[in-house]
Amino acid sequence: MQQSYVYILKCSDNSYYTGVTSNLEQRMFQHNVAFYPDCYTASRRPLLLVFYAEFTDINFAIDTEKQIKKWSRAKKEALINGDYDALPNLAKKKFE
């Protein structure tokens, strides 16, 4: 089965970009040379790969990418930093 990857890039403007690919090395090259000039990352180079996860099921990878894209910056940073215990708390809505 082909490997798929969900990845997070940190852009030069300190924003995060989350994507999915079946060839991480090639996709990183494409991001770094602005292969797709209208892509979010093209004007935000240089880029730093700060997180990636491997999947054997592309559908699960796509679902995970969509989920991460909805996350707050704090939750993405917890994932990037490997602070998995913090993830559930960062998902909770704060009530006053």
mmCIF file of N, CA and C in Angstrom:
data_model
loop_
_atom_site.group_PDB
_atom_site.id
_atom_site.type_symbol
_atom_site.label_atom_id
_atom_site.label_comp_id
_atom_site.label_asym_id
_atom_site.label_seq_id
_atom_site.Cartn_x
_atom_site.Cartn_y
_atom_site.Cartn_z
ATOM 1 N N MET A 1 0.822 -1.176 0.000
ATOM 2 C CA MET A 1 0.000 0.000 0.000
ATOM 3 C C MET A 1 0.877 1.254 0.000
ATOM 4 N N GLN A 2 0.457 2.278 -0.722
ATOM 5 C CA GLN A 2 1.241 3.498 -0.822
ATOM 6 C C GLN A 2 1.119 4.352 0.433
ATOM 7 N N GLN A 3 2.244 4.898 0.868
ATOM 8 C CA GLN A 3 2.252 5.791 2.018
ATOM 9 C C GLN A 3 1.678 7.148 1.631
ATOM 10 N N SER A 4 1.001 7.760 2.565
ATOM 11 C CA SER A 4 0.532 9.127 2.423
ATOM 12 C C SER A 4 0.995 9.891 3.649
ATOM 13 N N TYR A 5 1.075 11.198 3.504
ATOM 14 C CA TYR A 5 1.581 12.041 4.581
ATOM 15 C C TYR A 5 0.685 13.251 4.785
ATOM 16 N N VAL A 6 0.443 13.578 6.041
ATOM 17 C CA VAL A 6 -0.143 14.852 6.416
ATOM 18 C C VAL A 6 1.019 15.637 6.999
ATOM 19 N N TYR A 7 1.148 16.893 6.581
ATOM 20 C CA TYR A 7 2.291 17.674 7.020
ATOM 21 C C TYR A 7 1.867 19.091 7.375
ATOM 22 N N ILE A 8 2.673 19.711 8.219
ATOM 23 C CA ILE A 8 2.467 21.109 8.590
ATOM 24 C C ILE A 8 3.760 21.859 8.310
ATOM 25 N N LEU A 9 3.622 22.972 7.593
ATOM 26 C CA LEU A 9 4.748 23.850 7.316
ATOM 27 C C LEU A 9 4.599 25.124 8.126
ATOM 28 N N LYS A 10 5.695 25.628 8.617
ATOM 29 C CA LYS A 10 5.704 26.961 9.220
ATOM 30 C C LYS A 10 6.235 27.915 8.156
ATOM 31 N N CYS A 11 5.444 28.932 7.868
ATOM 32 C CA CYS A 11 5.786 29.879 6.810
ATOM 33 C C CYS A 11 6.586 31.047 7.386
ATOM 34 N N SER A 12 7.209 31.822 6.495
ATOM 35 C CA SER A 12 8.035 32.950 6.931
ATOM 36 C C SER A 12 7.234 34.009 7.675
ATOM 37 N N ASP A 13 5.922 34.067 7.468
ATOM 38 C CA ASP A 13 5.080 35.021 8.198
ATOM 39 C C ASP A 13 4.538 34.423 9.497
ATOM 40 N N ASN A 14 5.087 33.267 9.884
ATOM 41 C CA ASN A 14 4.718 32.531 11.103
ATOM 42 C C ASN A 14 3.337 31.896 11.052
ATOM 43 N N SER A 15 2.730 31.842 9.888
ATOM 44 C CA SER A 15 1.473 31.106 9.747
ATOM 45 C C SER A 15 1.815 29.635 9.508
ATOM 46 N N TYR A 16 0.797 28.799 9.621
ATOM 47 C CA TYR A 16 0.967 27.371 9.374
ATOM 48 C C TYR A 16 0.162 26.962 8.156
ATOM 49 N N TYR A 17 0.730 26.035 7.393
ATOM 50 C CA TYR A 17 0.045 25.459 6.234
ATOM 51 C C TYR A 17 -0.014 23.961 6.455
ATOM 52 N N THR A 18 -1.193 23.385 6.325
ATOM 53 C CA THR A 18 -1.372 21.942 6.478
ATOM 54 C C THR A 18 -1.738 21.349 5.133
ATOM 55 N N GLY A 19 -1.081 20.251 4.775
ATOM 56 C CA GLY A 19 -1.344 19.613 3.491
ATOM 57 C C GLY A 19 -1.273 18.107 3.593
ATOM 58 N N VAL A 20 -1.588 17.466 2.474
ATOM 59 C CA VAL A 20 -1.523 16.008 2.375
ATOM 60 C C VAL A 20 -0.879 15.665 1.042
ATOM 61 N N THR A 21 -0.084 14.611 1.023
ATOM 62 C CA THR A 21 0.612 14.204 -0.194
ATOM 63 C C THR A 21 0.990 12.733 -0.112
ATOM 64 N N SER A 22 1.280 12.151 -1.254
ATOM 65 C CA SER A 22 1.795 10.778 -1.274
ATOM 66 C C SER A 22 3.310 10.765 -1.464
ATOM 67 N N ASN A 23 3.901 11.949 -1.717
ATOM 68 C CA ASN A 23 5.350 12.048 -1.887
ATOM 69 C C ASN A 23 5.820 13.322 -1.186
ATOM 70 N N LEU A 24 6.217 13.188 0.057
ATOM 71 C CA LEU A 24 6.557 14.341 0.884
ATOM 72 C C LEU A 24 7.783 15.084 0.350
ATOM 73 N N GLU A 25 8.785 14.352 -0.069
ATOM 74 C CA GLU A 25 10.005 14.994 -0.581
ATOM 75 C C GLU A 25 9.704 15.841 -1.818
ATOM 76 N N GLN A 26 8.953 15.288 -2.741
ATOM 77 C CA GLN A 26 8.595 16.020 -3.959
ATOM 78 C C GLN A 26 7.721 17.228 -3.633
ATOM 79 N N ARG A 27 6.769 17.046 -2.731
ATOM 80 C CA ARG A 27 5.864 18.145 -2.390
ATOM 81 C C ARG A 27 6.615 19.270 -1.701
ATOM 82 N N MET A 28 7.580 18.943 -0.840
ATOM 83 C CA MET A 28 8.400 19.970 -0.202
ATOM 84 C C MET A 28 9.184 20.750 -1.250
ATOM 85 N N PHE A 29 9.741 20.050 -2.225
ATOM 86 C CA PHE A 29 10.452 20.719 -3.314
ATOM 87 C C PHE A 29 9.508 21.687 -4.040
ATOM 88 N N GLN A 30 8.304 21.218 -4.343
ATOM 89 C CA GLN A 30 7.335 22.058 -5.043
ATOM 90 C C GLN A 30 6.997 23.315 -4.234
ATOM 91 N N HIS A 31 6.807 23.141 -2.929
ATOM 92 C CA HIS A 31 6.532 24.307 -2.081
ATOM 93 C C HIS A 31 7.713 25.280 -2.109
ATOM 94 N N ASN A 32 8.920 24.752 -1.987
ATOM 95 C CA ASN A 32 10.103 25.604 -1.860
ATOM 96 C C ASN A 32 10.478 26.345 -3.140
ATOM 97 N N VAL A 33 10.072 25.844 -4.283
ATOM 98 C CA VAL A 33 10.362 26.541 -5.547
ATOM 99 C C VAL A 33 9.132 27.254 -6.091
ATOM 100 N N ALA A 34 8.060 27.285 -5.325
ATOM 101 C CA ALA A 34 6.793 27.916 -5.748
ATOM 102 C C ALA A 34 6.325 27.330 -7.075
ATOM 103 N N PHE A 35 6.347 26.002 -7.157
ATOM 104 C CA PHE A 35 5.916 25.278 -8.357
ATOM 105 C C PHE A 35 4.492 25.670 -8.745
ATOM 106 N N TYR A 36 3.647 25.870 -7.740
ATOM 107 C CA TYR A 36 2.291 26.375 -7.952
ATOM 108 C C TYR A 36 2.285 27.831 -7.458
ATOM 109 N N PRO A 37 2.471 28.796 -8.354
ATOM 110 C CA PRO A 37 2.655 30.193 -7.941
ATOM 111 C C PRO A 37 1.481 30.802 -7.175
ATOM 112 N N ASP A 38 0.285 30.264 -7.344
ATOM 113 C CA ASP A 38 -0.878 30.799 -6.632
ATOM 114 C C ASP A 38 -1.129 30.097 -5.305
ATOM 115 N N CYS A 39 -0.295 29.135 -4.962
ATOM 116 C CA CYS A 39 -0.440 28.383 -3.710
ATOM 117 C C CYS A 39 -0.189 29.303 -2.518
ATOM 118 N N TYR A 40 -0.831 29.018 -1.411
ATOM 119 C CA TYR A 40 -0.702 29.802 -0.179
ATOM 120 C C TYR A 40 0.759 30.013 0.204
ATOM 121 N N THR A 41 1.582 29.000 0.036
ATOM 122 C CA THR A 41 2.965 29.066 0.514
ATOM 123 C C THR A 41 3.913 29.791 -0.437
ATOM 124 N N ALA A 42 3.529 30.010 -1.675
ATOM 125 C CA ALA A 42 4.442 30.577 -2.672
ATOM 126 C C ALA A 42 5.009 31.925 -2.246
ATOM 127 N N SER A 43 4.196 32.755 -1.641
ATOM 128 C CA SER A 43 4.653 34.082 -1.219
ATOM 129 C C SER A 43 5.077 34.111 0.243
ATOM 130 N N ARG A 44 5.145 32.949 0.874
ATOM 131 C CA ARG A 44 5.473 32.890 2.301
ATOM 132 C C ARG A 44 6.726 32.062 2.553
ATOM 133 N N ARG A 45 7.607 32.004 1.580
ATOM 134 C CA ARG A 45 8.851 31.270 1.723
ATOM 135 C C ARG A 45 9.890 32.138 2.424
ATOM 136 N N PRO A 46 10.854 31.574 3.121
ATOM 137 C CA PRO A 46 11.152 30.152 3.225
ATOM 138 C C PRO A 46 10.182 29.420 4.145
ATOM 139 N N LEU A 47 10.115 28.131 3.946
ATOM 140 C CA LEU A 47 9.193 27.265 4.670
ATOM 141 C C LEU A 47 9.973 26.254 5.497
ATOM 142 N N LEU A 48 9.385 25.853 6.604
ATOM 143 C CA LEU A 48 10.013 24.871 7.467
ATOM 144 C C LEU A 48 9.011 23.755 7.743
ATOM 145 N N LEU A 49 9.398 22.526 7.455
ATOM 146 C CA LEU A 49 8.559 21.370 7.771
ATOM 147 C C LEU A 49 8.647 21.152 9.275
ATOM 148 N N VAL A 50 7.529 21.342 9.985
ATOM 149 C CA VAL A 50 7.550 21.236 11.443
ATOM 150 C C VAL A 50 6.833 19.996 11.971
ATOM 151 N N PHE A 51 6.076 19.328 11.106
ATOM 152 C CA PHE A 51 5.359 18.128 11.533
ATOM 153 C C PHE A 51 4.973 17.315 10.311
ATOM 154 N N TYR A 52 5.039 15.999 10.439
ATOM 155 C CA TYR A 52 4.416 15.125 9.445
ATOM 156 C C TYR A 52 4.047 13.805 10.102
ATOM 157 N N ALA A 53 3.028 13.175 9.549
ATOM 158 C CA ALA A 53 2.583 11.861 10.014
ATOM 159 C C ALA A 53 2.344 10.998 8.787
ATOM 160 N N GLU A 54 2.686 9.726 8.901
ATOM 161 C CA GLU A 54 2.525 8.782 7.793
ATOM 162 C C GLU A 54 1.224 8.000 7.955
ATOM 163 N N PHE A 55 0.600 7.715 6.819
ATOM 164 C CA PHE A 55 -0.649 6.948 6.788
ATOM 165 C C PHE A 55 -0.567 5.914 5.680
ATOM 166 N N THR A 56 -1.222 4.793 5.881
ATOM 167 C CA THR A 56 -1.303 3.787 4.824
ATOM 168 C C THR A 56 -2.616 3.890 4.055
ATOM 169 N N ASP A 57 -3.548 4.688 4.566
ATOM 170 C CA ASP A 57 -4.848 4.874 3.922
ATOM 171 C C ASP A 57 -5.002 6.345 3.563
ATOM 172 N N ILE A 58 -4.999 6.675 2.277
ATOM 173 C CA ILE A 58 -5.086 8.058 1.828
ATOM 174 C C ILE A 58 -6.351 8.737 2.319
ATOM 175 N N ASN A 59 -7.432 7.997 2.423
ATOM 176 C CA ASN A 59 -8.683 8.587 2.895
ATOM 177 C C ASN A 59 -8.575 9.052 4.344
ATOM 178 N N PHE A 60 -7.895 8.270 5.155
ATOM 179 C CA PHE A 60 -7.685 8.658 6.551
ATOM 180 C C PHE A 60 -6.759 9.869 6.618
ATOM 181 N N ALA A 61 -5.755 9.915 5.744
ATOM 182 C CA ALA A 61 -4.846 11.065 5.693
ATOM 183 C C ALA A 61 -5.609 12.335 5.321
ATOM 184 N N ILE A 62 -6.474 12.246 4.333
ATOM 185 C CA ILE A 62 -7.266 13.408 3.906
ATOM 186 C C ILE A 62 -8.188 13.864 5.028
ATOM 187 N N ASP A 63 -8.831 12.924 5.705
ATOM 188 C CA ASP A 63 -9.705 13.274 6.829
ATOM 189 C C ASP A 63 -8.914 13.962 7.946
ATOM 190 N N THR A 64 -7.710 13.467 8.209
ATOM 191 C CA THR A 64 -6.864 14.052 9.248
ATOM 192 C C THR A 64 -6.428 15.459 8.861
ATOM 193 N N GLU A 65 -6.064 15.651 7.597
ATOM 194 C CA GLU A 65 -5.687 16.989 7.124
ATOM 195 C C GLU A 65 -6.842 17.971 7.330
ATOM 196 N N LYS A 66 -8.036 17.579 6.945
ATOM 197 C CA LYS A 66 -9.210 18.449 7.097
ATOM 198 C C LYS A 66 -9.453 18.786 8.560
ATOM 199 N N GLN A 67 -9.258 17.805 9.427
ATOM 200 C CA GLN A 67 -9.455 18.020 10.862
ATOM 201 C C GLN A 67 -8.437 19.022 11.398
ATOM 202 N N ILE A 68 -7.162 18.832 11.073
ATOM 203 C CA ILE A 68 -6.103 19.717 11.565
ATOM 204 C C ILE A 68 -6.310 21.145 11.062
ATOM 205 N N LYS A 69 -6.762 21.291 9.824
ATOM 206 C CA LYS A 69 -6.979 22.631 9.265
ATOM 207 C C LYS A 69 -7.997 23.437 10.071
ATOM 208 N N LYS A 70 -8.887 22.771 10.761
ATOM 209 C CA LYS A 70 -9.907 23.443 11.575
ATOM 210 C C LYS A 70 -9.401 23.794 12.971
ATOM 211 N N TRP A 71 -8.258 23.281 13.346
ATOM 212 C CA TRP A 71 -7.741 23.483 14.694
ATOM 213 C C TRP A 71 -7.230 24.901 14.907
ATOM 214 N N SER A 72 -7.215 25.294 16.159
ATOM 215 C CA SER A 72 -6.631 26.578 16.545
ATOM 216 C C SER A 72 -5.109 26.505 16.404
ATOM 217 N N ARG A 73 -4.502 27.659 16.399
ATOM 218 C CA ARG A 73 -3.037 27.726 16.350
ATOM 219 C C ARG A 73 -2.428 27.002 17.554
ATOM 220 N N ALA A 74 -3.008 27.200 18.728
ATOM 221 C CA ALA A 74 -2.496 26.567 19.948
ATOM 222 C C ALA A 74 -2.534 25.048 19.845
ATOM 223 N N LYS A 75 -3.596 24.524 19.280
ATOM 224 C CA LYS A 75 -3.724 23.075 19.159
ATOM 225 C C LYS A 75 -2.721 22.535 18.135
ATOM 226 N N LYS A 76 -2.543 23.255 17.020
ATOM 227 C CA LYS A 76 -1.532 22.846 16.029
ATOM 228 C C LYS A 76 -0.148 22.849 16.658
ATOM 229 N N GLU A 77 0.149 23.859 17.460
ATOM 230 C CA GLU A 77 1.471 23.937 18.085
ATOM 231 C C GLU A 77 1.678 22.826 19.108
ATOM 232 N N ALA A 78 0.627 22.427 19.795
ATOM 233 C CA ALA A 78 0.740 21.294 20.720
ATOM 234 C C ALA A 78 1.077 20.026 19.934
ATOM 235 N N LEU A 79 0.431 19.831 18.795
ATOM 236 C CA LEU A 79 0.727 18.669 17.940
ATOM 237 C C LEU A 79 2.168 18.730 17.456
ATOM 238 N N ILE A 80 2.587 19.886 16.963
ATOM 239 C CA ILE A 80 3.946 20.064 16.458
ATOM 240 C C ILE A 80 4.971 19.764 17.548
ATOM 241 N N ASN A 81 4.673 20.196 18.775
ATOM 242 C CA ASN A 81 5.603 20.010 19.891
ATOM 243 C C ASN A 81 5.495 18.647 20.552
ATOM 244 N N GLY A 82 4.588 17.798 20.056
ATOM 245 C CA GLY A 82 4.430 16.466 20.612
ATOM 246 C C GLY A 82 3.736 16.451 21.961
ATOM 247 N N ASP A 83 3.022 17.517 22.284
ATOM 248 C CA ASP A 83 2.305 17.617 23.557
ATOM 249 C C ASP A 83 0.894 17.048 23.386
ATOM 250 N N TYR A 84 0.838 15.732 23.178
ATOM 251 C CA TYR A 84 -0.421 15.064 22.850
ATOM 252 C C TYR A 84 -1.435 15.113 23.990
ATOM 253 N N ASP A 85 -0.956 15.189 25.225
ATOM 254 C CA ASP A 85 -1.868 15.254 26.369
ATOM 255 C C ASP A 85 -2.665 16.556 26.375
ATOM 256 N N ALA A 86 -2.134 17.611 25.779
ATOM 257 C CA ALA A 86 -2.815 18.905 25.765
ATOM 258 C C ALA A 86 -3.906 18.979 24.695
ATOM 259 N N LEU A 87 -3.860 18.106 23.708
ATOM 260 C CA LEU A 87 -4.798 18.195 22.581
ATOM 261 C C LEU A 87 -6.267 18.154 23.000
ATOM 262 N N PRO A 88 -6.686 17.243 23.861
ATOM 263 C CA PRO A 88 -8.115 17.224 24.228
ATOM 264 C C PRO A 88 -8.572 18.515 24.909
ATOM 265 N N ASN A 89 -7.737 19.089 25.768
ATOM 266 C CA ASN A 89 -8.117 20.320 26.457
ATOM 267 C C ASN A 89 -8.186 21.506 25.511
ATOM 268 N N LEU A 90 -7.364 21.528 24.493
ATOM 269 C CA LEU A 90 -7.371 22.622 23.541
ATOM 270 C C LEU A 90 -8.574 22.547 22.614
ATOM 271 N N ALA A 91 -9.248 21.413 22.623
ATOM 272 C CA ALA A 91 -10.437 21.242 21.782
ATOM 273 C C ALA A 91 -11.692 21.732 22.501
ATOM 274 N N LYS A 92 -11.605 21.930 23.783
ATOM 275 C CA LYS A 92 -12.782 22.304 24.551
ATOM 276 C C LYS A 92 -13.066 23.791 24.436
ATOM 277 N N LYS A 93 -14.314 24.110 24.327
ATOM 278 C CA LYS A 93 -14.748 25.500 24.274
ATOM 279 C C LYS A 93 -14.674 26.089 25.676
ATOM 280 N N LYS A 94 -14.199 27.318 25.744
ATOM 281 C CA LYS A 94 -14.107 27.984 27.043
ATOM 282 C C LYS A 94 -15.381 28.744 27.325
ATOM 283 N N PHE A 95 -15.967 28.468 28.475
ATOM 284 C CA PHE A 95 -17.185 29.158 28.894
ATOM 285 C C PHE A 95 -16.836 30.069 30.069
ATOM 286 N N GLU A 96 -17.479 31.211 30.128
ATOM 287 C CA GLU A 96 -17.214 32.125 31.242
ATOM 288 C C GLU A 96 -18.328 32.084 32.259
#
